[in-house]
Coordinates of C-alpha atoms and ligand atoms in Angstrom, one line a residue:
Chain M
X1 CA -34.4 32.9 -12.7
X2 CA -36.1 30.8 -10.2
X3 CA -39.7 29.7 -10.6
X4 CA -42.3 31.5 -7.9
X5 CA -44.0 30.1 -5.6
X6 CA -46.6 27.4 -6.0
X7 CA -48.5 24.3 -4.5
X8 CA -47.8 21.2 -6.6
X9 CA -49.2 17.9 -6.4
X10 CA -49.0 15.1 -8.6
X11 CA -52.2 12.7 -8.8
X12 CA -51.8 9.0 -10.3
X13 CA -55.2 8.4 -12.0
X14 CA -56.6 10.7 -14.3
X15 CA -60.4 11.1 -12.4
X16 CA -58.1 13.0 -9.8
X17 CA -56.1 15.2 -11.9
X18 CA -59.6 16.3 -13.5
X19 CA -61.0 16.9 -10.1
X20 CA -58.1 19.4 -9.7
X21 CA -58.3 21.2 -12.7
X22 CA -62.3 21.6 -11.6
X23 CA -61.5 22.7 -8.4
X24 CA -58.9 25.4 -9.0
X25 CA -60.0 26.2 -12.9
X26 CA -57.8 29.4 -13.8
X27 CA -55.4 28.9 -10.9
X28 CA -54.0 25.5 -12.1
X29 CA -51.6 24.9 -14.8
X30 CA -50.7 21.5 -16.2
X31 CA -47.2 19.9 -16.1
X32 CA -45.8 17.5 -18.5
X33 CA -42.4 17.4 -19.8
X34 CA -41.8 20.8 -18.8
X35 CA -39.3 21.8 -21.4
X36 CA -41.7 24.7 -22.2
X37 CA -43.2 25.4 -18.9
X38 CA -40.3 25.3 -16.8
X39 CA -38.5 27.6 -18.2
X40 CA -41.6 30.3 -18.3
X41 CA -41.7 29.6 -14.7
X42 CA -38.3 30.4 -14.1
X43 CA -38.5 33.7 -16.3
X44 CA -41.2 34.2 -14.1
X45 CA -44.0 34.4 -17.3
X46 CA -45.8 32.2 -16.0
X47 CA -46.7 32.4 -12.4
X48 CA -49.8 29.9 -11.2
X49 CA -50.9 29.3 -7.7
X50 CA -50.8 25.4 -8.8
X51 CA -49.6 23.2 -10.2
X52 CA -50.9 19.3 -11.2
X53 CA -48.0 17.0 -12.5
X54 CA -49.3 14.5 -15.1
X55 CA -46.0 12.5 -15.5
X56 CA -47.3 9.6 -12.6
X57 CA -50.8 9.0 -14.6
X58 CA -49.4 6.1 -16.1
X59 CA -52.7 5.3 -17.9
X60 CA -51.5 8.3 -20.3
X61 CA -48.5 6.6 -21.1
X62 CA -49.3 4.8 -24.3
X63 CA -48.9 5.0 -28.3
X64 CA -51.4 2.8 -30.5
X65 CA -52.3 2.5 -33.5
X66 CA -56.5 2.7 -34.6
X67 CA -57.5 2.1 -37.5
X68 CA -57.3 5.9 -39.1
X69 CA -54.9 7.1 -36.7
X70 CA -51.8 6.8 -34.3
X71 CA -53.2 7.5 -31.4
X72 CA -50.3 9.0 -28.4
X73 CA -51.4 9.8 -24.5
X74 CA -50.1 12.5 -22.6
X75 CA -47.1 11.3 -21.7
X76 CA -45.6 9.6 -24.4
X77 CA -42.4 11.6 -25.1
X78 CA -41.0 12.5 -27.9
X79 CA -38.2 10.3 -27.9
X80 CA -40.0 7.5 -27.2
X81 CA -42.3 7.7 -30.1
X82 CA -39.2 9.2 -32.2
X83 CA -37.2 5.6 -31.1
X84 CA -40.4 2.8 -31.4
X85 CA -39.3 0.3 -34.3
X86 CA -43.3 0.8 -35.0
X87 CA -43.7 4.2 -35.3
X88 CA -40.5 4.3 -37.7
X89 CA -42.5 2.0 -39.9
X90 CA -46.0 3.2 -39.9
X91 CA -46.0 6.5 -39.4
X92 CA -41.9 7.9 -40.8
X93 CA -42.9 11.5 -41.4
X94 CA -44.0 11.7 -37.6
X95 CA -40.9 10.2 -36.8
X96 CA -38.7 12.7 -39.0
X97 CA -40.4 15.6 -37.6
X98 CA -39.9 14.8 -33.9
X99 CA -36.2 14.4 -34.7
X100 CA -36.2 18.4 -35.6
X101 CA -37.7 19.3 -32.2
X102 CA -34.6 20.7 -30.0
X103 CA -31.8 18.2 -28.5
X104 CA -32.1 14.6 -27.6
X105 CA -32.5 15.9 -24.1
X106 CA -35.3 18.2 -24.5
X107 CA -37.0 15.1 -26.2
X108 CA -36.0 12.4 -23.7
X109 CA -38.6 14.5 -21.2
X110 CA -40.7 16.9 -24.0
X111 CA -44.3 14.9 -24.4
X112 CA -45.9 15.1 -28.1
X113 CA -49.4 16.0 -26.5
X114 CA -47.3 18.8 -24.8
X115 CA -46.2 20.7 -27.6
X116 CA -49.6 20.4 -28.9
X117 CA -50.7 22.1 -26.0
X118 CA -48.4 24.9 -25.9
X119 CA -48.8 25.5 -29.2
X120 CA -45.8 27.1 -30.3
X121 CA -46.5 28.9 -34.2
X122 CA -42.6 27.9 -34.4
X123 CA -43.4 24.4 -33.6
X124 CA -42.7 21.2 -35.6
X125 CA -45.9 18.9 -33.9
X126 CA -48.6 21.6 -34.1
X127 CA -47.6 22.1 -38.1
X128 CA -48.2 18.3 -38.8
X129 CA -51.1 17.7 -37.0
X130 CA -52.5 20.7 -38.9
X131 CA -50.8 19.5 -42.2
X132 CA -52.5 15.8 -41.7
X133 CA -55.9 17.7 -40.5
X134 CA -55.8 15.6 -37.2
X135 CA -57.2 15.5 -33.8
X136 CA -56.9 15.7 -30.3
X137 CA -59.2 14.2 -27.4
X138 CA -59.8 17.0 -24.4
X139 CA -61.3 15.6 -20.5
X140 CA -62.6 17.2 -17.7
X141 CA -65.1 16.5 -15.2
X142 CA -68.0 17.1 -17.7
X143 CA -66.7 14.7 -20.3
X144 CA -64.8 14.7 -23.3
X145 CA -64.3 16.4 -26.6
X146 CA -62.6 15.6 -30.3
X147 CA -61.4 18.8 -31.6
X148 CA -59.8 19.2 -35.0
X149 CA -56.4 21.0 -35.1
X150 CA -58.6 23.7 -37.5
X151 CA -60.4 24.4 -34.6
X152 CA -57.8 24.1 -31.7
X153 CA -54.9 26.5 -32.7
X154 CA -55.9 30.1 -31.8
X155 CA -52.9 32.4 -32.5
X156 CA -49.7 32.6 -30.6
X157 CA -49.1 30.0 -27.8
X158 CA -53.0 30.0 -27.1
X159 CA -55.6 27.3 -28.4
X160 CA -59.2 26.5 -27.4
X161 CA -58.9 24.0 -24.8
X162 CA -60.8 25.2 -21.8
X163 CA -60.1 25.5 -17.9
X164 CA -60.4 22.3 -16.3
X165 CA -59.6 20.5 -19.3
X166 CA -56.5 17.8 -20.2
X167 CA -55.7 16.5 -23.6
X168 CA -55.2 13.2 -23.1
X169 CA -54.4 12.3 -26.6
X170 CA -53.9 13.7 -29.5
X171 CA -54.2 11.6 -33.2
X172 CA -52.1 11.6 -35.9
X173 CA -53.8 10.3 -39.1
X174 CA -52.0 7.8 -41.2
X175 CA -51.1 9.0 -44.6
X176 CA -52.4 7.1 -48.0
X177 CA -50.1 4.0 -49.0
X178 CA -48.9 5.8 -52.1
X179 CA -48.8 9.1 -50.5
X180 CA -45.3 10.6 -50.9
X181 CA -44.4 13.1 -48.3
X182 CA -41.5 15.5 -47.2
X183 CA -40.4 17.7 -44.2
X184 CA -37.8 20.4 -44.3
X185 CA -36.9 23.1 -41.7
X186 CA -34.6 25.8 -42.3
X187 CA -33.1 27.1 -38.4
X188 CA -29.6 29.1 -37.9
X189 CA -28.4 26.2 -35.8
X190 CA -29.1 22.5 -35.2
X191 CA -31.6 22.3 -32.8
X192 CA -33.3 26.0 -33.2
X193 CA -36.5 26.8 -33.5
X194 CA -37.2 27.0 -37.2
X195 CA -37.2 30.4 -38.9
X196 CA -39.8 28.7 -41.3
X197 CA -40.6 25.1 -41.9
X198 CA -42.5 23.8 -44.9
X199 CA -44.2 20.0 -45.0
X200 CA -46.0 18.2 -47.5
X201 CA -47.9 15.1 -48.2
X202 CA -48.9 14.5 -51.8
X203 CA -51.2 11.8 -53.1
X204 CA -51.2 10.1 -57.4
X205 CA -54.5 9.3 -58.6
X206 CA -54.2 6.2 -61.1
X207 CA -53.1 8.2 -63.9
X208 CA -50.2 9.7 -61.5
X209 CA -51.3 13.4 -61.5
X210 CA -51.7 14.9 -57.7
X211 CA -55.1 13.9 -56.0
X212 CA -54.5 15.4 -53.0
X213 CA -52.2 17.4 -51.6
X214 CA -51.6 18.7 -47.9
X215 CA -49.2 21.4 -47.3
X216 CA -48.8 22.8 -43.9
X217 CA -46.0 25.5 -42.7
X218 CA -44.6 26.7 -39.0
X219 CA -43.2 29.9 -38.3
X220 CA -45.0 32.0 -40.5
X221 CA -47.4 33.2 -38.9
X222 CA -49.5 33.1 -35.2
X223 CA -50.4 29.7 -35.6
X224 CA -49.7 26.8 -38.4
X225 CA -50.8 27.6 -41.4
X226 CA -52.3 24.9 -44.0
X227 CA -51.6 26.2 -47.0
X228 CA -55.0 25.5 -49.0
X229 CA -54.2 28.4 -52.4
X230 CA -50.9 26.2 -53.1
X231 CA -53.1 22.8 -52.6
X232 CA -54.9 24.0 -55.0
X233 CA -52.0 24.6 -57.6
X234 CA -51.4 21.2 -57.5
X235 CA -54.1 18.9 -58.0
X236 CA -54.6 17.1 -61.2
X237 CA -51.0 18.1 -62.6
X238 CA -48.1 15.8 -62.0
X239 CA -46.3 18.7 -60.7
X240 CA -43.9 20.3 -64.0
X241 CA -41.9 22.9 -63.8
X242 CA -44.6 25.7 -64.4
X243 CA -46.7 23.9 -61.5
X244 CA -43.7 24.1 -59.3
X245 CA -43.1 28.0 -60.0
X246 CA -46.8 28.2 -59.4
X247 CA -46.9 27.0 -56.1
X248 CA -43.9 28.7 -55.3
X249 CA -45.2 31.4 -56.0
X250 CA -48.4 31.1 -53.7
X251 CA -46.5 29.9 -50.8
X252 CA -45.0 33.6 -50.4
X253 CA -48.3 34.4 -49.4
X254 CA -48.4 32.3 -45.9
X255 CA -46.3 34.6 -44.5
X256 CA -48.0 37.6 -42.3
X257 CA -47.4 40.6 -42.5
X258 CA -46.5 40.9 -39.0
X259 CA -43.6 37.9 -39.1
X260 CA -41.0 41.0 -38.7
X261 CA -38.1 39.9 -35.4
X262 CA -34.3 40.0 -34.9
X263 CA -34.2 36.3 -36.3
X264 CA -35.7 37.5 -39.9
X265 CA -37.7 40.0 -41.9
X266 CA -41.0 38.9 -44.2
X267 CA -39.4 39.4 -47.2
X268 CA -37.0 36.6 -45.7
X269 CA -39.3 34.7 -44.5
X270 CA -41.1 34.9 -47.8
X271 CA -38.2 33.8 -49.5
X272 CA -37.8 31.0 -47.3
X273 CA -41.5 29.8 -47.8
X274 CA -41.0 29.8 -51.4
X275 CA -37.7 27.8 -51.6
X276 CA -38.8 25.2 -49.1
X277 CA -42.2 24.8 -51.0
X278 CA -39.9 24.1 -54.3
X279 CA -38.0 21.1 -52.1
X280 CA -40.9 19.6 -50.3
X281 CA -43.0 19.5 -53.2
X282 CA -40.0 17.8 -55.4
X283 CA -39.1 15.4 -52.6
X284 CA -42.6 14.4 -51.8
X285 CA -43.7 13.6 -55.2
X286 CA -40.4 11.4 -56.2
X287 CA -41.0 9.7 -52.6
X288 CA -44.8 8.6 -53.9
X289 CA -46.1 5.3 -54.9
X290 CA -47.0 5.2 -58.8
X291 CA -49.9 2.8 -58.8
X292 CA -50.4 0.2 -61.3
X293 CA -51.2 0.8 -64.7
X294 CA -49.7 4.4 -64.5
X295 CA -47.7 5.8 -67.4
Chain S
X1 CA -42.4 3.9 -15.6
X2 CA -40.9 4.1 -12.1
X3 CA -43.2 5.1 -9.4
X4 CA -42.8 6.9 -5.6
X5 CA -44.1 5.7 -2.9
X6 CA -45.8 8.6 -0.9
X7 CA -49.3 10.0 -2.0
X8 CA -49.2 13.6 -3.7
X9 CA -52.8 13.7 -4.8
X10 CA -53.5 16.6 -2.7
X11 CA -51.7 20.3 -3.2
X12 CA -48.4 20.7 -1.1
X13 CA -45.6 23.7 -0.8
X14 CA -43.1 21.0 0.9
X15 CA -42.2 17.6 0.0
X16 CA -40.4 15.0 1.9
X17 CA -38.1 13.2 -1.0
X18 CA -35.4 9.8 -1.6
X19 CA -33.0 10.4 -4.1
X20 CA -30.5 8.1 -5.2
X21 CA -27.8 9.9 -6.3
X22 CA -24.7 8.4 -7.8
X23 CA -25.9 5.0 -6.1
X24 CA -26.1 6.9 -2.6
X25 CA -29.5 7.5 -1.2
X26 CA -30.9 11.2 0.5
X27 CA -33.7 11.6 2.3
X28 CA -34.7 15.7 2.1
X29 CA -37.5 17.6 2.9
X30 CA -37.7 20.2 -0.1
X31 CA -40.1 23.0 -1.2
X32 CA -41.8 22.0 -4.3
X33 CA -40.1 24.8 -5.8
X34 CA -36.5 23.7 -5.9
X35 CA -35.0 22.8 -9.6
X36 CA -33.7 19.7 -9.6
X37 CA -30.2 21.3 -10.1
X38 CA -30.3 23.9 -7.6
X39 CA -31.2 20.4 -5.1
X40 CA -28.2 18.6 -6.4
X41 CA -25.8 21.9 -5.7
X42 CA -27.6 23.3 -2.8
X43 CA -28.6 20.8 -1.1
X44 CA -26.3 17.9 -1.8
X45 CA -23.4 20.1 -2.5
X46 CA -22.6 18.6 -5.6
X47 CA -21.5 21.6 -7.5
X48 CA -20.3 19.5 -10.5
X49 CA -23.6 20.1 -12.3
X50 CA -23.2 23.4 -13.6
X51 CA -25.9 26.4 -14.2
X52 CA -26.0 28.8 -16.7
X53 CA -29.0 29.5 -18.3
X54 CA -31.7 27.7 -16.3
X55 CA -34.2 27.8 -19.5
X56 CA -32.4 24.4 -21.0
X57 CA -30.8 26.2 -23.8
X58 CA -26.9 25.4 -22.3
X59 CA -26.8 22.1 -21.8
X60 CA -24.0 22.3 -19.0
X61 CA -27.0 21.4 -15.9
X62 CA -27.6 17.8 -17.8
X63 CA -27.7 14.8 -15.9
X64 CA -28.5 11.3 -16.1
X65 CA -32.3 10.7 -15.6
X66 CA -32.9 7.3 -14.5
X67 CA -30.3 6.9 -17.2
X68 CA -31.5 9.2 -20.2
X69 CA -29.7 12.7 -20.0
X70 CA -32.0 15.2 -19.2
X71 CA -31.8 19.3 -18.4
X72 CA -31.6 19.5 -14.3
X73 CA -33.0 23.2 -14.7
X74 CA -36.1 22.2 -16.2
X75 CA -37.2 19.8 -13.3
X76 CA -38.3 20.1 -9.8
X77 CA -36.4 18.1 -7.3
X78 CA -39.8 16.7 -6.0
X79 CA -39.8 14.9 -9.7
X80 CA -36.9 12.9 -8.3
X81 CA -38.9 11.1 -5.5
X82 CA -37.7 7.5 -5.9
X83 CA -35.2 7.9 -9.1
X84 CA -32.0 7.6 -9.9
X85 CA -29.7 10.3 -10.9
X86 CA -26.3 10.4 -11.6
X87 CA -24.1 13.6 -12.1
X88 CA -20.7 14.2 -13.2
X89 CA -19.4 13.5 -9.9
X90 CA -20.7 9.8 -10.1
X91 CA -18.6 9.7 -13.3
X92 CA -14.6 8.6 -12.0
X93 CA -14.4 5.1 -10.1
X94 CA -14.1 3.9 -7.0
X95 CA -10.2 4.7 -6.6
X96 CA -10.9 8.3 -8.1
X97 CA -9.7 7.3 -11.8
X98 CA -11.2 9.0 -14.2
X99 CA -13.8 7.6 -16.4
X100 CA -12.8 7.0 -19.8
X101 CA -14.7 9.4 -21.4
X102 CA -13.3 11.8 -19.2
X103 CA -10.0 10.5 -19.5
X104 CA -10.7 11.5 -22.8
X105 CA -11.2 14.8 -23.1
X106 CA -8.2 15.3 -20.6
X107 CA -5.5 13.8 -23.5
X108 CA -7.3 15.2 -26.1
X109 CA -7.9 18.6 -24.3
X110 CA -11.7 18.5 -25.2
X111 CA -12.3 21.6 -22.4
X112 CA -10.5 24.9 -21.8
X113 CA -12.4 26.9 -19.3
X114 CA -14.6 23.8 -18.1
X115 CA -18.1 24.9 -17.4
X116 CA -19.8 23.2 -20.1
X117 CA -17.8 20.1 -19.4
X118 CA -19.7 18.3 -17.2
X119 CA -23.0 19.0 -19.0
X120 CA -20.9 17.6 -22.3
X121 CA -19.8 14.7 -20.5
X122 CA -23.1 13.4 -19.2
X123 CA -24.8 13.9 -22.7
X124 CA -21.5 11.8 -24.1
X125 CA -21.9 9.5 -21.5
X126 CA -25.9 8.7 -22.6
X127 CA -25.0 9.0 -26.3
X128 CA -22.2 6.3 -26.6
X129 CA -24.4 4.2 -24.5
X130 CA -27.0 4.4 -27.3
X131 CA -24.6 4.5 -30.5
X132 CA -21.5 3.2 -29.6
X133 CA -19.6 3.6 -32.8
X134 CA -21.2 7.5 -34.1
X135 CA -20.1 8.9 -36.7
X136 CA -18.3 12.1 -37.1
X137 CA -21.6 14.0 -37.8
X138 CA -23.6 11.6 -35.2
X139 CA -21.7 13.5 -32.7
X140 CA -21.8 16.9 -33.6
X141 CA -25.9 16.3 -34.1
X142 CA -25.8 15.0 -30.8
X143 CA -23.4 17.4 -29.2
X144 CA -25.9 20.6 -30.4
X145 CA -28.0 20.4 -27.1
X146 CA -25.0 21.7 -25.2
X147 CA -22.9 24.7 -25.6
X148 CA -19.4 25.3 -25.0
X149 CA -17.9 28.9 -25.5
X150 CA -13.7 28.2 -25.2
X151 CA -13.3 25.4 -27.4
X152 CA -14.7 26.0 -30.8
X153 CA -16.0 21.9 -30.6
X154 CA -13.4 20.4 -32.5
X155 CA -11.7 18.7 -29.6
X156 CA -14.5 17.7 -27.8
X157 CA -15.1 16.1 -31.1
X158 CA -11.5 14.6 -31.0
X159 CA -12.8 13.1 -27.1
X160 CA -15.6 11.7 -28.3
X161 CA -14.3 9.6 -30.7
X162 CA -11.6 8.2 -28.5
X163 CA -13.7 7.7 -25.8
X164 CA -16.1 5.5 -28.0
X165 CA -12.9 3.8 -29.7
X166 CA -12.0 2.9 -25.6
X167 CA -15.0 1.9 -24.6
X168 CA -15.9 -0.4 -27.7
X169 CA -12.9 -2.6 -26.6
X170 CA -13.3 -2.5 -22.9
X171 CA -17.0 -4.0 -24.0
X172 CA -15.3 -6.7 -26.5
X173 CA -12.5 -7.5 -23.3
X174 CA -15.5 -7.8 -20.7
X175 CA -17.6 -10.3 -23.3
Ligands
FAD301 C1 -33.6 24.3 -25.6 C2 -35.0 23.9 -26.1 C3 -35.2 23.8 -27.4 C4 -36.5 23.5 -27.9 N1 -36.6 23.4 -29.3 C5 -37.8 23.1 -29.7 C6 -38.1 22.9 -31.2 O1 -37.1 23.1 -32.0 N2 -39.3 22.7 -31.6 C7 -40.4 22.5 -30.7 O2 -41.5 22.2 -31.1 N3 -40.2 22.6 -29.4 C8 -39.0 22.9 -28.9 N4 -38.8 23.0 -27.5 C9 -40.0 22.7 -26.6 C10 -40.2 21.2 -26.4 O3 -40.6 20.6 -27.6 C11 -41.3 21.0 -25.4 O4 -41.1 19.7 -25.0 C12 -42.7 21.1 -25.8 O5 -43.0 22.4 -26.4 C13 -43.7 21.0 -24.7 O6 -43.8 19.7 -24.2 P1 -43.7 19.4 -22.7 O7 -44.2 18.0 -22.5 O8 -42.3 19.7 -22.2 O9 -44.8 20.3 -22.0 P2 -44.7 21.4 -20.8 O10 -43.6 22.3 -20.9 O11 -44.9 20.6 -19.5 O12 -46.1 22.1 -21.0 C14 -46.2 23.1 -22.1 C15 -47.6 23.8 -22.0 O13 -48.6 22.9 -22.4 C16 -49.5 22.7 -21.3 N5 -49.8 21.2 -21.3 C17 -48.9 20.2 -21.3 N6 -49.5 19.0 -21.4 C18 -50.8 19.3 -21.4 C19 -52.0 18.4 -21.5 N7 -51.9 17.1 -21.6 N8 -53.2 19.1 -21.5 C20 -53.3 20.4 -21.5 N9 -52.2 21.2 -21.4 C21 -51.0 20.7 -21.4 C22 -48.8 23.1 -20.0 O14 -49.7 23.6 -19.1 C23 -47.9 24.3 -20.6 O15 -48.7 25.4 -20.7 C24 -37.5 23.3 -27.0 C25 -37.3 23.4 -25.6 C26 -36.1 23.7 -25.2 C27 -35.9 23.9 -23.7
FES302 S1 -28.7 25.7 -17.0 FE1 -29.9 24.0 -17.6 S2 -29.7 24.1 -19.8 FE2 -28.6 25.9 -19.1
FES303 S1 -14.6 24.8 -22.0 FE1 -15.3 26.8 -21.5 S2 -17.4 26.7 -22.1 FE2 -16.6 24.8 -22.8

């Protein structure tokens, strides 16, 4: 239970952490909060020749809002965007979200743009960036990419950054004034990984039926899963009973067939899917904004 | 963001370090290797930080981080290069008296075995400093990161909320 051998070094400006993860490509392996890594290195899953510590880039150590977006560097952790008076005004389901991740101590270290990057299918941060369709900005020596969570989770704990390339921020969109949104979780204990987690942001046109719904889920498959078949169940009613069974209904289908482990079987997991999508569906839509001259 | 002061820009298997520790400071030569908590019992023989899982699930390695309670198993002491740390044994006062919280959970008999106590202690420790007056369920939420197989939690929660009744009027005697 102690981590192999290594060579560490831990660069203060980004241009020099990038010229490591050139140099050594394959052989390097990023650290951040380590509440992931670490304890792969200590089970010995993880065994790279080196290892470039991102914690002293203080340039990465920023939250700010754009425009479209809250925008969070590298080494933002969790708690601090989970405690910032700011972020618990403009962006609350971010907020609620982080508060399910592990203990206060795992957060006080754990980075956002980290558990992005390790992309956990169990994880809370991965569901909701794929749930708001958001983004995060890769760098290496040859420049930089946007890549949209569609595009960057690929299956379990693996996504399509490259060698030699940081994210040095991922984006969180803001959600529509009127949007009403919800986030439940069901784990065996406080703290757990989720068995499944269901999320949803729902949006009233003027005449208060659904104009657009995003409803993402975590732990049901290798990667989070937006579910676009019970989206579609939603849009233009104002979400009655039948609507509700509907999409209930549907949400049994995010599950794979392969989601079979000593925590839970499908068929539980199904169940799960279906009764969360029930709660986050009601919750969201008596959270929304009716706009003005609604019925 | 605190900062060290030596250059580590370059790849290294060894690492000269200075710790504070409990407001002492340690100069050590380390391999970049070490967990933080295998340095603070190892090295500093202070075997008050406890191990038992080493994957951060336990809780009983926390310490105080530069004051936020973090899992001594999931960092490398080289991380520690000019912080502060304080561990359980940085906990009683100068003439050895215990601390209140862990005055505490000696009346209220908040440990039976003891590993996970110092682990508990530290995470109470960071917890009343941020919510001095929790709630019942404030502090079983907050007590989740750390495990404790003897007691069955309901002294520890007993502790806690004497500890924070104490230390609420020791801060209203002091202003
Ligand atoms: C007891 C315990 C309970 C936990 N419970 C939960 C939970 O309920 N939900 C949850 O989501 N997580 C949970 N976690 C994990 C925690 O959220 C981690 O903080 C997070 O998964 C990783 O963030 P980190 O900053 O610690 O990254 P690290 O552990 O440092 O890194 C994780 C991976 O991402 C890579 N990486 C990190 N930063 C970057 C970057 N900027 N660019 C490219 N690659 C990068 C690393 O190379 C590594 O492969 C738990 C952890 C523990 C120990
Ligand atoms: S030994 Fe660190 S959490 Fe268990
Ligand atoms: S007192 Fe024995 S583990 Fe908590």
């Amino acid at each position: 239970m102690k981590p192999p051998r290594f060579r560490y070094c831990s660069p203060r400006i980004l241009d020099e952490a990038l010229v490591l993860l050139d140099q050594y490509g394959e052989e390097i392996k990023i650290l951040a909060g380590g509440q992931s890594f670490v304890p792969l290195l200590n089970m010995r899953l993880a065994a790279p020749a080196y290892i470039v510590d991102i914690n002293h880039i203080s340039e990465l150590h920023y939250f700010e809002t754009e425009p479209d977006y809250l925008a969070i560097g590298a080494i933002a952790r969790q708690r601090q965007v989970e405690r910032s008076v700011l972020v618990q005004e403009k962006h609350p389901l971010l907020v609620e979200v982080i508060k399910h991740i592990g203990h206060m101590q795992i957060r006080n270290r754990g980075t956002v743009v980290g558990s992005i990057a390790h992309a956990d299918p169990a994880a809370e941060l991965p569901a909701l960036l794929t749930c708001l369709d958001g983004e995060v900005l890769a760098q290496s020596m040859h420049g930089e990419r946007v890549i949209k969570a569609k595009d960057f989770f690929a299956g379990y704990l693996s996504t399509t950054l490259e060698a030699g390339e940081l994210l040095t921020e991922v984006r969180f969109p803001w959600l529509a004034r009127q949007a009403g949104w919800s986030f439940i979780e069901f784990a065996r204990r406080a703290g757990d990984y989720a068995l499944v987690g269901a999320m949803a942001v729902l949006t009233p046109a003027l005449d208060d039926t659904c104009m657009s719904a995003n409803i993402a889920y975590f732990g049901v498959a290798g990667s989070p899963i937006r579910a676009r078949a019970v989206e579609q169940v939603l849009i233009g009613t104002q979400l009655d009973a039948h609507t509700l069974d509907a999409a209930a209904g549907a949400a049994r289908d995010v599950v794979g067939e392969d989601m079979q482990d000593v925590h839970a079987t499908v068929e539980y997991r199904r169940e799960l899917a279906s009764e969360l999508t029930r709660r986050v569906l009601k919750q969201a839509w008596a959270r929304r904004e009716q706009l003005e001259g609604a019925q | 963001m605190r900062e060290r002061d030596d250059d580590l820009s370059q790849c290294v298997e060894e690492c000269e370090i200075a710790v504070t520790v409990n407001g002492n400071r340690h100069e050590h030569t380390v391999p970049v290797r070490l967990l933080l908590s295998d340095f603070l019992r190892h090295e500093l023989h202070l075997t008050g930080t406890h191990v038992g899982c080493e994957q951060g699930v336990c809780g009983c390695c926390t310490v105080l981080f530069n004051g936020e309670a973090v899992r001594a198993c999931l960092m490398f002491a080289v991380q520690a290069d000019g912080m502060a740390i304080t561990t359980i044994e940085g906990m009683a006062g100068v003439n050895s008296e215990l601390h209140p919280i862990q005055q505490a959970f000696r009346e209220k008999h908040g440990l039976q075995c003891g590993f996970c106590t110092p682990g508990i202690i530290m995470s109470v420790h960071a917890m009343l400093h941020e919510h001095p007056d929790p709630t019942e369920e404030e502090i079983r939420h907050e007590l989740s990161g750390n495990l404790c197989r003897c007691t069955g939690y309901q002294n520890i929660v007993e502790a806690v909320k004497l500890a924070a009744e104490r230390l609420r009027l020791q801060h209203m005697e002091v202003e």
